[in-house]
PDB file of C-alpha atoms in Angstrom:
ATOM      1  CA  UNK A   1     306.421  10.833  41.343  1.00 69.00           C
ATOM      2  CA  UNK A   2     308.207   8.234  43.300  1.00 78.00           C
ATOM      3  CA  UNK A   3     309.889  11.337  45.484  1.00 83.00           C
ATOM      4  CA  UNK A   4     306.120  12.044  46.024  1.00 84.00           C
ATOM      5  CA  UNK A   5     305.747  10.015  49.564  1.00 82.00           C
ATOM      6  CA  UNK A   6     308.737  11.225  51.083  1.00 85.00           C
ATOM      7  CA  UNK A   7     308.747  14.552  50.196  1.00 87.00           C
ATOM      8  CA  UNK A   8     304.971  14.573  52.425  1.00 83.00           C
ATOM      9  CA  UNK A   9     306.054  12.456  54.987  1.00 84.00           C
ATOM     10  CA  UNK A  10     309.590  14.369  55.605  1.00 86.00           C
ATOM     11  CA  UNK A  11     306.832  17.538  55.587  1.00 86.00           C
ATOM     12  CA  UNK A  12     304.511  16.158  58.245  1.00 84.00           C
ATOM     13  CA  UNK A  13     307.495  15.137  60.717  1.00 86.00           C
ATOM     14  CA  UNK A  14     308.719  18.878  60.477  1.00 88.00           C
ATOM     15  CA  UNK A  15     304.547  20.032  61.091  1.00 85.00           C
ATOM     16  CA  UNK A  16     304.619  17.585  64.234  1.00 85.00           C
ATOM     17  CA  UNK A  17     308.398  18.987  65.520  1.00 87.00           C
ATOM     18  CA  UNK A  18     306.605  22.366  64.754  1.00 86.00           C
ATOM     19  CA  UNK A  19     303.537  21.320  66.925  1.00 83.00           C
ATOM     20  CA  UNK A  20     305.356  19.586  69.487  1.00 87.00           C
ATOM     21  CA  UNK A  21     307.868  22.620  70.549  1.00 89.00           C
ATOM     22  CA  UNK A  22     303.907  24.311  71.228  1.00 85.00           C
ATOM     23  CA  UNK A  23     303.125  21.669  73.408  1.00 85.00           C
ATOM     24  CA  UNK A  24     301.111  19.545  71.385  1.00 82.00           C
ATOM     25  CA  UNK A  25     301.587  15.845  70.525  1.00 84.00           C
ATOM     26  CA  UNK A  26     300.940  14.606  67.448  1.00 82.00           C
ATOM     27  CA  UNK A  27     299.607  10.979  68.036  1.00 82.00           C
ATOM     28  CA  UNK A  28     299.087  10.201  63.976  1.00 83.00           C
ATOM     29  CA  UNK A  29     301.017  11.863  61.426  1.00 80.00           C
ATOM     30  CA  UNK A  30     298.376  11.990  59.039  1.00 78.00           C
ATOM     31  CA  UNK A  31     296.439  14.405  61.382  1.00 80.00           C
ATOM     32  CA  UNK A  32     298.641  16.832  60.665  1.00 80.00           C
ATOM     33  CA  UNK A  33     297.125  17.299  57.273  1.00 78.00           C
ATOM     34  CA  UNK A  34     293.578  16.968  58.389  1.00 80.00           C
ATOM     35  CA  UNK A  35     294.419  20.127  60.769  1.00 76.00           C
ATOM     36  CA  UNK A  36     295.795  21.896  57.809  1.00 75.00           C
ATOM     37  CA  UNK A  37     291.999  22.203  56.626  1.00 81.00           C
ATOM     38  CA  UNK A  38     290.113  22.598  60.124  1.00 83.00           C
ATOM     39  CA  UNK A  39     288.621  26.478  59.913  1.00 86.00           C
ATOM     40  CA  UNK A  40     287.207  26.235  63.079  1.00 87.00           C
ATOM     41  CA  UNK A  41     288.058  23.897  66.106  1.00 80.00           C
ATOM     42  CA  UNK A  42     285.195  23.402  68.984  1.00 80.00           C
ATOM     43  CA  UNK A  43     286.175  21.624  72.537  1.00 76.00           C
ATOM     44  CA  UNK A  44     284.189  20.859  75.411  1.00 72.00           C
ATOM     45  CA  UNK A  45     286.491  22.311  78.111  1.00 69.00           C
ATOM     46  CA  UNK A  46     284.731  20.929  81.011  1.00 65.00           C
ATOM     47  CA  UNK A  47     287.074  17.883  81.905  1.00 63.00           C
ATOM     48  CA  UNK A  48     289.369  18.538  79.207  1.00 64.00           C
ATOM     49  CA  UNK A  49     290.686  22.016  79.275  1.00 67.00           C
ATOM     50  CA  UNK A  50     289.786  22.448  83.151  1.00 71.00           C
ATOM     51  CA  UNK A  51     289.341  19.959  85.801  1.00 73.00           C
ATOM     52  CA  UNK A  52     285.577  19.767  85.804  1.00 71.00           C
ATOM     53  CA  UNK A  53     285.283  20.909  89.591  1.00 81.00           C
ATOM     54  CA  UNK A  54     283.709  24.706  90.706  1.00 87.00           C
ATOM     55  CA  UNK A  55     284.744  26.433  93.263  1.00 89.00           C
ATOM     56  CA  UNK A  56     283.072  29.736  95.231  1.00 92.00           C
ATOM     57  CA  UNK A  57     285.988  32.268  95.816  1.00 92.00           C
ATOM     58  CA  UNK A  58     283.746  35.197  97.019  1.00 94.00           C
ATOM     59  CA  UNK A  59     280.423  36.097  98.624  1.00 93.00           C
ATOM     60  CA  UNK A  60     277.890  38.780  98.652  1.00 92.00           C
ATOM     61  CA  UNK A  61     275.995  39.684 101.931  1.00 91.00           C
ATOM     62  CA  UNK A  62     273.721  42.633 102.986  1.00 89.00           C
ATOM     63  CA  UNK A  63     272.942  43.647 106.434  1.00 85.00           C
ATOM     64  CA  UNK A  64     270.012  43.986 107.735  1.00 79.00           C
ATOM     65  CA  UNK A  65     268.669  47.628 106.629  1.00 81.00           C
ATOM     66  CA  UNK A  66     271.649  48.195 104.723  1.00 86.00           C
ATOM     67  CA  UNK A  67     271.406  49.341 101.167  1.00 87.00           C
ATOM     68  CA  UNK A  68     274.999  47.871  99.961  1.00 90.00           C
ATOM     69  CA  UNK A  69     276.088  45.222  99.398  1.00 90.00           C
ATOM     70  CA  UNK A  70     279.412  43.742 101.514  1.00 91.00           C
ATOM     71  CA  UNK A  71     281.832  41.919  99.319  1.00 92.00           C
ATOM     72  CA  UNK A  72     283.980  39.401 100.619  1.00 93.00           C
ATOM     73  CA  UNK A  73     286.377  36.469 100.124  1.00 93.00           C
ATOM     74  CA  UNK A  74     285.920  32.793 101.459  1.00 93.00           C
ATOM     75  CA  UNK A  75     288.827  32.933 103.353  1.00 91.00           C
ATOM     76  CA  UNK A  76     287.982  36.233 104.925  1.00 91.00           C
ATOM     77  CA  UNK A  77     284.336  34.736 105.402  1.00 91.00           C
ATOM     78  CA  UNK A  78     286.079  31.825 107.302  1.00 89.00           C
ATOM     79  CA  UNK A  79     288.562  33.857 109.614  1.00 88.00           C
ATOM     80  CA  UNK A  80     286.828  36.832 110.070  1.00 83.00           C
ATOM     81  CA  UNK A  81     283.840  37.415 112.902  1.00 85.00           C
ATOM     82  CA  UNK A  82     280.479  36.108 111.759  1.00 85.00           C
ATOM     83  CA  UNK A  83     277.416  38.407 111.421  1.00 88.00           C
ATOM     84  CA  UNK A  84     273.789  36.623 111.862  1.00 90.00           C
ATOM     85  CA  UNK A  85     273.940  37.629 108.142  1.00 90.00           C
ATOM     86  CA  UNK A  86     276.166  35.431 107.373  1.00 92.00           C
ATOM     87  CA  UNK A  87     275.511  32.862 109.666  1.00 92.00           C
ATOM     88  CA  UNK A  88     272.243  32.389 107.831  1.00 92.00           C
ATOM     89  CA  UNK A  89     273.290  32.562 104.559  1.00 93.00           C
ATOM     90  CA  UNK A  90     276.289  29.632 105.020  1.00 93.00           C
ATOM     91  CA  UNK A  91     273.925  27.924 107.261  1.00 93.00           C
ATOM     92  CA  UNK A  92     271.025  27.777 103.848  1.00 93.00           C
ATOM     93  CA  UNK A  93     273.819  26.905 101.737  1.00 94.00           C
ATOM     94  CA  UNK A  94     274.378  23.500 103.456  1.00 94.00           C
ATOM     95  CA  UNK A  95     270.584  22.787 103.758  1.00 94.00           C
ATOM     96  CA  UNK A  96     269.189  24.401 100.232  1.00 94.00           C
ATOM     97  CA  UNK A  97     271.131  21.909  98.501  1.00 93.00           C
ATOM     98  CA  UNK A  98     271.281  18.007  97.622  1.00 91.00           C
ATOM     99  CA  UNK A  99     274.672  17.493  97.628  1.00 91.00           C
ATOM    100  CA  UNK A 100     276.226  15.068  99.534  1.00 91.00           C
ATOM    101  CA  UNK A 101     278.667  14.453 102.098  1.00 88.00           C
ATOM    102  CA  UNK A 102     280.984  10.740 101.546  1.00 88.00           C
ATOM    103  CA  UNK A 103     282.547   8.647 104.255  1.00 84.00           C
ATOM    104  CA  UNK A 104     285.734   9.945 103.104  1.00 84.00           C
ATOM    105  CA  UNK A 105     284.743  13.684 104.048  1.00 83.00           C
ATOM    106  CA  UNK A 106     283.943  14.657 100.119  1.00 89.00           C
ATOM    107  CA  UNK A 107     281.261  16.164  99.022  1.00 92.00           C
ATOM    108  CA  UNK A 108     279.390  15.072  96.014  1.00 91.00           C
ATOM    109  CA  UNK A 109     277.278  15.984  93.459  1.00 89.00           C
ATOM    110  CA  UNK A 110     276.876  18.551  90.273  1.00 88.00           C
ATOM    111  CA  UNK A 111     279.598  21.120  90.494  1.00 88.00           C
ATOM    112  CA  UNK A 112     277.408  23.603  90.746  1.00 89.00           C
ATOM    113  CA  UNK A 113     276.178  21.919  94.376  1.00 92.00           C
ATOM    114  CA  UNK A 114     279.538  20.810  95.496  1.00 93.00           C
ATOM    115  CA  UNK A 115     281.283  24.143  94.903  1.00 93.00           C
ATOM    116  CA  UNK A 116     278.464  25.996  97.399  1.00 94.00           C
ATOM    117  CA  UNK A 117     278.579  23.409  99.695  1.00 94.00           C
ATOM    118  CA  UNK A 118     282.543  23.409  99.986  1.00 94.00           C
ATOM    119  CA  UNK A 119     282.537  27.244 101.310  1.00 94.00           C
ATOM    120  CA  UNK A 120     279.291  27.064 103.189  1.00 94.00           C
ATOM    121  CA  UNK A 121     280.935  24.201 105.039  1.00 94.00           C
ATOM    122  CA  UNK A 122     284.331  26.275 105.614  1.00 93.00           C
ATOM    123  CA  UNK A 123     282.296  29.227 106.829  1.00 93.00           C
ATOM    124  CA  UNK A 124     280.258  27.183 108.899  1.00 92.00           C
ATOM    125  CA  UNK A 125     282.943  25.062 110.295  1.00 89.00           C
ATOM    126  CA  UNK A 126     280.801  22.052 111.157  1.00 89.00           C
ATOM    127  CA  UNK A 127     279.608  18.744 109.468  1.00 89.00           C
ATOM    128  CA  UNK A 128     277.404  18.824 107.041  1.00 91.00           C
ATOM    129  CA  UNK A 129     275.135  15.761 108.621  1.00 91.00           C
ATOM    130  CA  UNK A 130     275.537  18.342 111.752  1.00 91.00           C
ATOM    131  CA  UNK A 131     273.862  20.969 110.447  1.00 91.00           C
ATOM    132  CA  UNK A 132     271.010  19.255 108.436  1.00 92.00           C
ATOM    133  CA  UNK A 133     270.105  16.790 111.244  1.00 91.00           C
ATOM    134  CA  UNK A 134     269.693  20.239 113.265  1.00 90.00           C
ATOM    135  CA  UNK A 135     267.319  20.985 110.609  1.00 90.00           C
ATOM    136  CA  UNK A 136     265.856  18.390 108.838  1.00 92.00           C
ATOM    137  CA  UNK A 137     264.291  18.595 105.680  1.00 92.00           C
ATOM    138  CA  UNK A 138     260.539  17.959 105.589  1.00 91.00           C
ATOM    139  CA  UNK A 139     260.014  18.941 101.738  1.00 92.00           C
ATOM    140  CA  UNK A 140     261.885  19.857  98.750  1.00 93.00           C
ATOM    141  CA  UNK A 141     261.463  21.009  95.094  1.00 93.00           C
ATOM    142  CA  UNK A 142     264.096  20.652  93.025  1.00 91.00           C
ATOM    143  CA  UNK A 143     265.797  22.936  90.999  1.00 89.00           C
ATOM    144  CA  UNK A 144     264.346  23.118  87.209  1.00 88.00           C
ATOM    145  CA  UNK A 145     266.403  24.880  84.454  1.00 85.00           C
ATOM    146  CA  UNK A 146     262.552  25.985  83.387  1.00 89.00           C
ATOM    147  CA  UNK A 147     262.086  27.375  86.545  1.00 89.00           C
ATOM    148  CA  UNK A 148     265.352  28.253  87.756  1.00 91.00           C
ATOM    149  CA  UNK A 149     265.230  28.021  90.940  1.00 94.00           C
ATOM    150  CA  UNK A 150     264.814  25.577  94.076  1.00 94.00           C
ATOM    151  CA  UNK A 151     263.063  25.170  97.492  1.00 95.00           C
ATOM    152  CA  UNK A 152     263.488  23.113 100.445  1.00 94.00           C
ATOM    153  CA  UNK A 153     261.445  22.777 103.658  1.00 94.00           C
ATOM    154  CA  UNK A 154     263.149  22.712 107.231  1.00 92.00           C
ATOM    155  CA  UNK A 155     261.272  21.131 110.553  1.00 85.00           C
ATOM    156  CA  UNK A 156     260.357  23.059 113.915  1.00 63.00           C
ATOM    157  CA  UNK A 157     263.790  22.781 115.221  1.00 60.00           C
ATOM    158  CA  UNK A 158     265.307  25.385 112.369  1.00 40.00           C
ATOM    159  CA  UNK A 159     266.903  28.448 113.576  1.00 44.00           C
ATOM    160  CA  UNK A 160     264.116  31.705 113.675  1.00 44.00           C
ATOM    161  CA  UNK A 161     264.422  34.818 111.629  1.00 41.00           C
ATOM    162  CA  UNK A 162     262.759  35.750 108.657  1.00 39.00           C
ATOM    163  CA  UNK A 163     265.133  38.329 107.095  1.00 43.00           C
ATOM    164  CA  UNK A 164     265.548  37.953 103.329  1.00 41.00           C
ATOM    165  CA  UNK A 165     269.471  36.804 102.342  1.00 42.00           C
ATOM    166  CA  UNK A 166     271.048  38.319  99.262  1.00 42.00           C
ATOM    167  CA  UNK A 167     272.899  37.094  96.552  1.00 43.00           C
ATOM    168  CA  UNK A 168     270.160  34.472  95.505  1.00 51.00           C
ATOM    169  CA  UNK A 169     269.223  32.500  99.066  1.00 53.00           C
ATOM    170  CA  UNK A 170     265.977  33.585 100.847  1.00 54.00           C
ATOM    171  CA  UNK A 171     264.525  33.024 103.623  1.00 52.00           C
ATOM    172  CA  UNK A 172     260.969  32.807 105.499  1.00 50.00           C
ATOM    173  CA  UNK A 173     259.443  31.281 108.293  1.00 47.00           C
ATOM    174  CA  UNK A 174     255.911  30.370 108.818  1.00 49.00           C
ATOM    175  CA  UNK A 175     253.693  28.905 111.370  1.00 47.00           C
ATOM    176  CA  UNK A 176     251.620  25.700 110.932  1.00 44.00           C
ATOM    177  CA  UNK A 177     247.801  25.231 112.574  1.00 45.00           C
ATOM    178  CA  UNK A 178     249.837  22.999 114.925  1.00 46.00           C
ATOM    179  CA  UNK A 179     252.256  25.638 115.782  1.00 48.00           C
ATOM    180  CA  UNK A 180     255.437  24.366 114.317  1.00 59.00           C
ATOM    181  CA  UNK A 181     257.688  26.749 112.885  1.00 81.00           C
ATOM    182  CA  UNK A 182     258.209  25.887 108.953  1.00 87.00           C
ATOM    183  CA  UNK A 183     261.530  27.339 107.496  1.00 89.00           C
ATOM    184  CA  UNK A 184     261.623  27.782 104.214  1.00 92.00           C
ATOM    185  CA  UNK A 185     265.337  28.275 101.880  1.00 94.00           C
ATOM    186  CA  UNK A 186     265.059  29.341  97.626  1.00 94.00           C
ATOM    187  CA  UNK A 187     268.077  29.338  96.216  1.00 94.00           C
ATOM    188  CA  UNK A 188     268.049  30.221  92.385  1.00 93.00           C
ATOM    189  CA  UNK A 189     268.121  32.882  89.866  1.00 92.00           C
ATOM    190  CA  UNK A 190     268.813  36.442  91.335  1.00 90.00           C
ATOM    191  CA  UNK A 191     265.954  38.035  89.379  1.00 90.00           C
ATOM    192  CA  UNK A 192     263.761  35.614  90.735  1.00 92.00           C
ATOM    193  CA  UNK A 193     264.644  35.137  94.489  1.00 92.00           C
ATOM    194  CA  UNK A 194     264.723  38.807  94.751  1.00 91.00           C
ATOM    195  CA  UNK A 195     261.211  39.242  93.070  1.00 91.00           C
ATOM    196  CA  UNK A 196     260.745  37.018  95.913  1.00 91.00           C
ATOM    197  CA  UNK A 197     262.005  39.432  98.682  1.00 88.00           C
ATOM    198  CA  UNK A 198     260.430  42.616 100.766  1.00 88.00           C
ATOM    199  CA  UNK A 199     263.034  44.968  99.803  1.00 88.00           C
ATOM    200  CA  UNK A 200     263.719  48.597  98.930  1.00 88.00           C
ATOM    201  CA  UNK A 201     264.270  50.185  95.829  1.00 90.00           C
ATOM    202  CA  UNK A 202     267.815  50.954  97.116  1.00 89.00           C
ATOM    203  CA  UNK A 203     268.470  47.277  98.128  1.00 89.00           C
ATOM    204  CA  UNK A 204     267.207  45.926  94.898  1.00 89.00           C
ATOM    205  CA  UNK A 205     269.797  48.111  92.525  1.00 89.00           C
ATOM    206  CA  UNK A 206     272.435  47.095  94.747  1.00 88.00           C
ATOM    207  CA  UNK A 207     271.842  43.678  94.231  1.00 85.00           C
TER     208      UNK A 207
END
């Protein structure tokens, strides 16, 4: 009995030399055991396994009367010549969102925001307080995970054009009894935003 103890220690030093050679530091030696047992191991990843940030590597546009879609990169957004396509759809990005913009040039926010943002911003190539000062914001509903979706209002001095944007952003203008043009931006769940949009049948299973 008395070789008991050292015989299990001497074992759980060889499990944690085992476990480090994988990469994996054994803070207390006694875990070792209490892994032994563990059938199933959960981890929240976010922070932990990954950095916690999002980021938007490619984009989805359709031309006007078009019935594909046009895939593309952000990088190739950035460098390559800009249709009013995707002027619009970088330009809704910036505005449809409540993210926001520190002194130190970093954007803030939930991922989610920060990450569409970033690459409307690159695309755009101008400062965010730039562009929304252009348009300011006269209303807003925020997005709802029961709803799915979110809306923001843009003043009289918004660019024109009604044509609906793909890959979830869409667009309408309206006129006021005081003649002020009203632009509207929903960003959200595709299903939704394009239940949302006057398009073909084509259009809609190419989305």
């Amino acid at each position: 009995p008395e070789g008991l103890m050292p015989t299990v220690t001497f074992s759980l030093m060889i499990s944690s030399r085992q476990m480090a050679k994988r990469k994996v530091l054994v803070r207390k030696i006694d875990a070792v055991e209490t892994l032994g047992c563990v059938s199933v191991l959960c981890s929240d990843k976010t922070g932990t396994l990954t950095s916690g940030k999002m980021a938007v590597t490619d984009l989805a546009i359709m031309e006007a009367e078009a019935t594909t879609l046009k895939h593309m990169s952000i990088q190739e957004a950035q460098n390559s010549e800009k249709s009013e396509t995707l002027k619009k759809l970088a330009q809704g990005g910036l505005l449809n969102s409540n993210a926001k913009q520190t002194a130190q040039l970093e954007f803030v926010g939930s991922p989610t925001e920060v990450a569409i943002v970033s690459a409307c911003h690159l695309i755009v190539g101008k400062p965010l307080e730039e562009v929304r000062s252009e348009t300011p914001q006269v209303y807003d509903i925020p997005f709802s995970s029961a709803t799915k979706w979110m809306l923001t209002a843009h003043g009289s001095n918004a660019s024109n054009g009604s044509q609906p944007l793909s890959q979830g952003l869409a667009e309408a203008q309206t006129q006021s009894s005081q003649e002020s043009n009203i632009r509207l931006l929903l960003k959200g769940a595709p299903e939704f935003v394009v239940s949302c949009c006057k398009l073909s049948n084509e259009q809609v299973k190419a989305i």
